[in-house]
Coordinates of C-alpha atoms in Angstrom, one line a residue:
M112 CA 0.0 0.0 0.0
A113 CA 1.4 3.4 -1.0
T114 CA 2.0 5.9 1.7
S115 CA -0.2 9.0 1.4
V116 CA 1.2 12.4 0.9
A117 CA -0.3 13.6 4.2
E118 CA 1.4 10.6 6.0
T119 CA 4.7 11.4 4.3
R120 CA 4.5 15.0 5.4
N121 CA 3.6 14.0 9.0
Q122 CA 6.5 11.6 9.2
S123 CA 8.9 14.2 7.8
A124 CA 7.8 16.8 10.3
F125 CA 8.2 14.3 13.1
S126 CA 11.7 13.3 11.9
D127 CA 12.7 17.0 11.7
Q128 CA 11.4 17.6 15.3
L129 CA 13.1 14.5 16.6
V130 CA 16.5 15.5 15.1
D131 CA 16.0 19.0 16.5
D132 CA 15.2 17.6 20.0
F133 CA 18.2 15.2 19.8
N134 CA 20.6 17.9 18.8
S135 CA 19.3 20.2 21.6
L136 CA 20.8 17.7 24.1
P137 CA 24.2 18.8 25.6
G138 CA 27.5 17.5 24.3
D139 CA 28.4 15.4 21.4
K140 CA 25.7 13.2 19.8
S141 CA 25.4 10.6 17.0
L142 CA 22.1 9.2 15.7
K143 CA 20.9 6.9 13.0
I144 CA 17.7 5.0 12.3
Y145 CA 17.4 2.8 9.2
A146 CA 14.6 0.6 7.9
P147 CA 15.3 -1.0 4.5
A148 CA 12.7 -0.7 1.8
V149 CA 10.7 -3.9 1.2
A150 CA 7.9 -4.9 -1.1
G151 CA 7.0 -1.5 -2.3
K152 CA 7.3 0.1 1.1
G153 CA 9.9 2.9 1.2
E154 CA 12.9 3.0 3.5
I155 CA 13.1 5.0 6.7
L156 CA 16.4 6.9 7.2
L157 CA 17.0 9.4 9.9
E158 CA 20.5 10.5 11.0
S159 CA 22.5 13.2 12.6
N160 CA 26.3 13.2 13.0
S161 CA 26.0 9.5 12.3
S162 CA 29.7 9.1 11.4
Q163 CA 31.1 10.7 14.5
M164 CA 33.2 8.4 16.6
L165 CA 32.2 8.7 20.3
F166 CA 32.7 6.7 23.5
V167 CA 29.9 4.1 23.5
A168 CA 30.9 2.1 26.6
S169 CA 29.3 -1.3 26.8
A170 CA 27.5 -1.1 23.5
I171 CA 30.7 -2.6 22.0
K172 CA 30.0 -5.8 23.9
T173 CA 27.7 -6.9 21.0
F174 CA 30.9 -7.3 18.8
V175 CA 32.4 -9.5 21.5
L176 CA 29.2 -11.6 21.6
C177 CA 29.1 -11.9 17.8
E178 CA 32.8 -13.0 17.5
A179 CA 32.5 -15.5 20.3
L180 CA 29.5 -17.1 18.7
R181 CA 31.1 -17.0 15.3
Q182 CA 34.0 -19.1 16.7
V183 CA 31.6 -21.9 17.7
D184 CA 29.1 -21.4 14.8
S185 CA 27.3 -24.8 14.4
P186 CA 24.0 -26.5 14.7
D187 CA 25.1 -27.6 18.2
V188 CA 26.2 -24.0 19.3
V189 CA 24.0 -24.0 22.5
R190 CA 25.4 -27.3 23.7
T191 CA 28.9 -26.1 22.9
I192 CA 28.7 -22.9 24.9
E193 CA 26.9 -24.7 27.8
Q194 CA 29.8 -27.2 28.0
Q195 CA 32.6 -24.6 27.6
K196 CA 33.7 -23.8 31.1
L197 CA 35.5 -20.6 32.1
A198 CA 37.4 -19.6 35.2
L199 CA 36.0 -16.9 37.4
N200 CA 38.8 -15.6 39.6
D201 CA 41.1 -12.7 40.3
T202 CA 42.7 -12.9 36.8
V203 CA 39.5 -11.6 35.2
W204 CA 37.8 -9.6 37.9
S205 CA 36.9 -6.1 36.7
F206 CA 35.0 -3.1 38.1
G207 CA 31.4 -2.8 37.0
S208 CA 30.4 -6.4 37.5
P209 CA 27.0 -6.6 39.2
T210 CA 26.5 -10.3 38.3
F211 CA 29.9 -11.8 39.0
D212 CA 30.5 -9.4 41.9
P213 CA 34.3 -9.4 42.5
P214 CA 35.9 -10.4 44.8
N215 CA 32.9 -12.2 46.3
L216 CA 32.4 -14.9 43.6
T217 CA 34.9 -17.4 42.3
G218 CA 34.5 -20.7 40.5
I219 CA 33.7 -22.2 37.1
V220 CA 31.0 -20.7 34.8
S221 CA 29.7 -21.8 31.5
E222 CA 30.4 -19.7 28.4
R223 CA 26.6 -19.3 27.9
T224 CA 26.0 -17.9 31.4
T225 CA 29.0 -15.6 30.9
L226 CA 27.6 -14.3 27.6
E227 CA 24.3 -13.7 29.2
A228 CA 25.9 -11.8 32.1
M229 CA 27.9 -9.6 29.6
I230 CA 24.7 -8.5 27.8
T231 CA 22.0 -8.6 30.5
R232 CA 23.7 -6.7 33.2
S233 CA 26.7 -5.5 31.2
D234 CA 29.0 -7.3 33.6
N235 CA 32.6 -6.3 32.9
T236 CA 34.1 -9.4 34.5
A237 CA 32.0 -11.5 32.2
T238 CA 33.2 -9.4 29.3
D239 CA 36.8 -9.9 30.1
M240 CA 36.2 -13.7 30.4
I241 CA 34.9 -13.6 26.8
F242 CA 37.7 -11.3 25.6
K243 CA 40.1 -13.9 27.1
L244 CA 38.4 -16.8 25.4
A245 CA 37.6 -15.2 22.0
G246 CA 40.7 -13.0 21.8
A247 CA 40.5 -9.2 21.6
D248 CA 42.6 -9.2 18.4
N249 CA 40.0 -11.6 16.8
V250 CA 37.2 -9.2 17.8
R251 CA 39.2 -6.4 16.1
S252 CA 39.8 -8.5 13.0
F253 CA 36.0 -9.2 12.8
I254 CA 35.3 -5.4 13.1
A255 CA 37.8 -4.6 10.4
E256 CA 36.4 -7.3 8.1
A257 CA 33.0 -5.9 8.6
G258 CA 34.2 -2.4 7.5
L259 CA 33.5 -0.7 10.8
K260 CA 36.1 2.1 10.6
S261 CA 35.0 4.1 13.6
T262 CA 34.9 1.2 16.1
L263 CA 37.5 0.4 18.7
V264 CA 37.6 -2.2 21.4
P265 CA 40.1 -2.6 24.3
D266 CA 42.2 -5.5 25.2
S267 CA 39.9 -5.9 28.3
T268 CA 37.7 -3.7 30.4
R269 CA 40.4 -4.0 33.2
A270 CA 43.0 -2.8 30.8
L271 CA 40.8 0.2 29.8
T272 CA 40.3 1.2 33.5
A273 CA 44.0 0.8 34.2
Y274 CA 45.0 2.9 31.2
V275 CA 42.5 5.6 31.9
F276 CA 43.8 5.9 35.5
G277 CA 47.4 6.1 34.3
A278 CA 48.9 2.6 34.8
D279 CA 52.0 1.9 32.7
N280 CA 51.3 -1.8 33.1
Y281 CA 47.7 -1.6 32.0
L282 CA 47.9 -4.8 30.0
T283 CA 49.2 -6.9 32.9
I284 CA 47.9 -5.1 36.0
T285 CA 46.6 -7.4 38.8
W286 CA 43.3 -7.0 40.6
E287 CA 45.0 -5.8 43.7
E288 CA 47.1 -3.3 41.8
L289 CA 44.0 -2.0 40.0
N290 CA 42.2 -1.4 43.2
K291 CA 45.1 0.4 44.7
L292 CA 45.5 2.5 41.6
V293 CA 41.9 3.6 41.6
R294 CA 41.9 4.4 45.4
E295 CA 45.3 6.1 45.6
G296 CA 46.5 6.9 42.1
G297 CA 45.2 10.5 42.0
G298 CA 42.3 10.1 39.6
Q299 CA 41.8 9.8 35.9
K300 CA 44.9 10.5 33.7
H301 CA 43.5 9.8 30.2
P302 CA 40.1 10.5 28.6
F303 CA 37.7 7.6 28.0
L304 CA 37.8 8.3 24.3
N305 CA 41.4 7.7 23.3
D306 CA 43.4 5.7 20.7
V307 CA 45.0 3.1 23.1
E308 CA 42.3 1.5 25.3
T309 CA 38.7 2.6 24.6
L310 CA 35.1 1.6 23.8
A311 CA 34.3 3.6 20.7
S312 CA 32.0 3.5 17.7
S313 CA 29.6 5.7 15.7
A314 CA 25.9 5.4 15.0
H315 CA 26.7 4.6 11.4
D316 CA 29.0 1.7 12.3
L317 CA 26.5 0.3 14.8
V318 CA 23.6 0.4 12.4
S319 CA 25.7 -1.0 9.6
Y320 CA 26.7 -3.9 11.9
Y321 CA 23.3 -4.6 13.3
S322 CA 21.6 -4.5 9.9
R323 CA 23.8 -7.4 8.9
A324 CA 24.3 -9.3 12.2
L325 CA 20.6 -9.5 13.1
R326 CA 19.7 -10.9 9.6
G327 CA 22.4 -13.5 9.8
E328 CA 25.2 -12.3 7.5
F329 CA 27.9 -13.2 10.0
F330 CA 26.7 -16.7 10.8
K331 CA 26.5 -19.9 8.8
H332 CA 23.9 -21.6 10.9
T333 CA 20.4 -20.5 12.0
E334 CA 21.0 -22.0 15.4
T335 CA 23.8 -19.5 16.0
L336 CA 21.8 -16.6 14.7
D337 CA 18.9 -17.6 17.0
E338 CA 21.3 -17.7 20.1
F339 CA 22.7 -14.3 19.1
R340 CA 19.3 -12.8 18.9
R341 CA 18.1 -14.5 22.1
I342 CA 20.9 -13.1 24.2
L343 CA 20.4 -9.5 22.8
T344 CA 16.7 -9.6 23.9
L345 CA 18.1 -9.9 27.5
C346 CA 19.6 -6.3 27.6
E347 CA 18.0 -4.7 30.7
Y348 CA 17.9 -1.3 29.1
I349 CA 15.2 -2.5 26.7
Y350 CA 13.0 -2.2 29.8
L351 CA 14.7 0.6 31.7
I352 CA 14.5 3.2 28.9
P353 CA 12.0 1.6 28.0
L354 CA 11.7 0.6 24.4
P355 CA 8.1 0.5 23.2
L356 CA 6.1 -2.7 23.5
G357 CA 4.5 -4.5 20.5
M358 CA 7.7 -5.4 18.6
S359 CA 10.7 -7.7 18.9
A360 CA 13.7 -5.8 20.2
Y361 CA 17.4 -6.7 20.2
A362 CA 19.9 -4.3 21.7
K363 CA 22.9 -3.5 23.8
S364 CA 23.3 -0.3 25.8
G365 CA 26.2 1.6 27.4
N366 CA 26.6 4.1 30.2
A367 CA 29.2 5.9 32.2
D368 CA 29.2 8.8 34.7
T369 CA 32.0 10.7 36.2
E370 CA 32.6 14.3 37.0
H371 CA 32.8 16.3 33.8
F372 CA 32.1 13.2 31.6
H373 CA 28.9 11.3 31.0
M374 CA 27.7 9.0 28.2
R375 CA 24.7 6.9 27.2
S376 CA 24.2 4.7 24.2
M377 CA 21.6 2.3 22.9
A378 CA 21.9 0.4 19.6
G379 CA 20.3 -2.6 18.0
G380 CA 17.3 -3.6 15.9
L381 CA 13.6 -4.1 16.0
Y382 CA 11.3 -6.3 14.0
V383 CA 7.6 -5.6 13.5
G384 CA 5.0 -6.0 10.7
G385 CA 7.4 -8.2 8.8
R386 CA 10.1 -5.5 8.6
W387 CA 13.4 -4.7 10.3
A388 CA 14.6 -1.4 11.5
F389 CA 18.0 -0.7 13.0
F390 CA 19.0 2.1 15.4
A391 CA 21.8 3.8 17.3
F392 CA 21.6 6.6 19.7
V393 CA 24.9 7.9 21.4
I394 CA 25.5 10.9 23.6
N395 CA 28.7 12.1 25.3
W396 CA 28.4 15.2 27.5
Y397 CA 30.4 17.1 30.0
A398 CA 28.3 18.1 33.0
A399 CA 30.4 18.9 36.1
A400 CA 28.3 16.9 38.5
A401 CA 28.9 13.2 39.0
E402 CA 25.3 12.5 37.9
D403 CA 23.0 14.3 35.5
P404 CA 19.6 12.5 35.7
E405 CA 17.8 15.2 33.7
T406 CA 19.8 14.7 30.6
V407 CA 19.6 10.9 30.9
A408 CA 15.8 11.2 31.2
A409 CA 15.6 13.5 28.1
F410 CA 17.8 11.1 26.1
F411 CA 15.7 8.1 27.0
T412 CA 12.5 9.9 26.2
I413 CA 13.8 10.7 22.7
I414 CA 14.7 7.0 22.2
N415 CA 11.2 5.9 23.2
R416 CA 9.5 8.5 21.0
A417 CA 11.6 7.7 18.0
L418 CA 11.2 4.0 18.2
T419 CA 7.5 4.2 18.9
C420 CA 7.1 6.2 15.7
V421 CA 9.2 3.6 13.8
R422 CA 7.2 0.7 15.2
D423 CA 4.0 2.4 14.2
S424 CA 5.2 3.2 10.7
L425 CA 6.5 -0.4 10.1
A426 CA 3.3 -1.9 11.5
K427 CA 1.1 -0.2 8.9
C428 CA -0.2 -2.2 6.0

């Protein structure tokens, strides 16, 4: 069914208002929403500063998930990652680990549980366990092969923290040394967005990646694609933002708050009415206070409004 002229004008006006509202947020921003054209229905494309590389924090964990699953891509992928056991101990403990809670938990954990912790609660210890298993250089090779030129991942989240706080031995720092550094090292020495140890991407890269990953381009077996999608439905920020109901949502978020630097990101895909749409929202801003809930709330409201409009547009006959 063709879209009416009035409908097109209304959507254009909404898109312009959304971009204006997004750009009125403080700091540096990157936005892209893309729904491919299908069966006579036109594409949706909305973007602002989409190629700008920004700090996206845990949103990069989707690349770690994807590469880890690619390495075991098979019809038996679920059994394989259930049977793969990983050590949870002081060699992988990292700050920002609400699930594996260092130093209070040790033992042996399945790869599948670790992948779930990495995405659901964005657990950094789980992330470093998967970095150790899959190899950070292998994740970087995958990113390069996918043509994602504005995306950077660290050797580990522990290495990132150590580098940002000024450790010369950031690649080999122990858990005890890291704790002492953060307590007594005199604070942050390098910006979160840097060219050594960082978590960076752009809205363009994230949408390019998700538009292929969620439709199976990076996997040979449907079982692996199903597991990839399943894990991405677990991201808690799908419900904390929240994303609108009435669609399938797959995503990974990122957040960070310190004095004079804050960031939020949300990227992924949605499926409704037989159509896909892919999205990325990123903001880095520089409020002096340690927290800025007003900007966070405004950012989340824009995401909800935007994806509600996309859902409704795709659901129309």
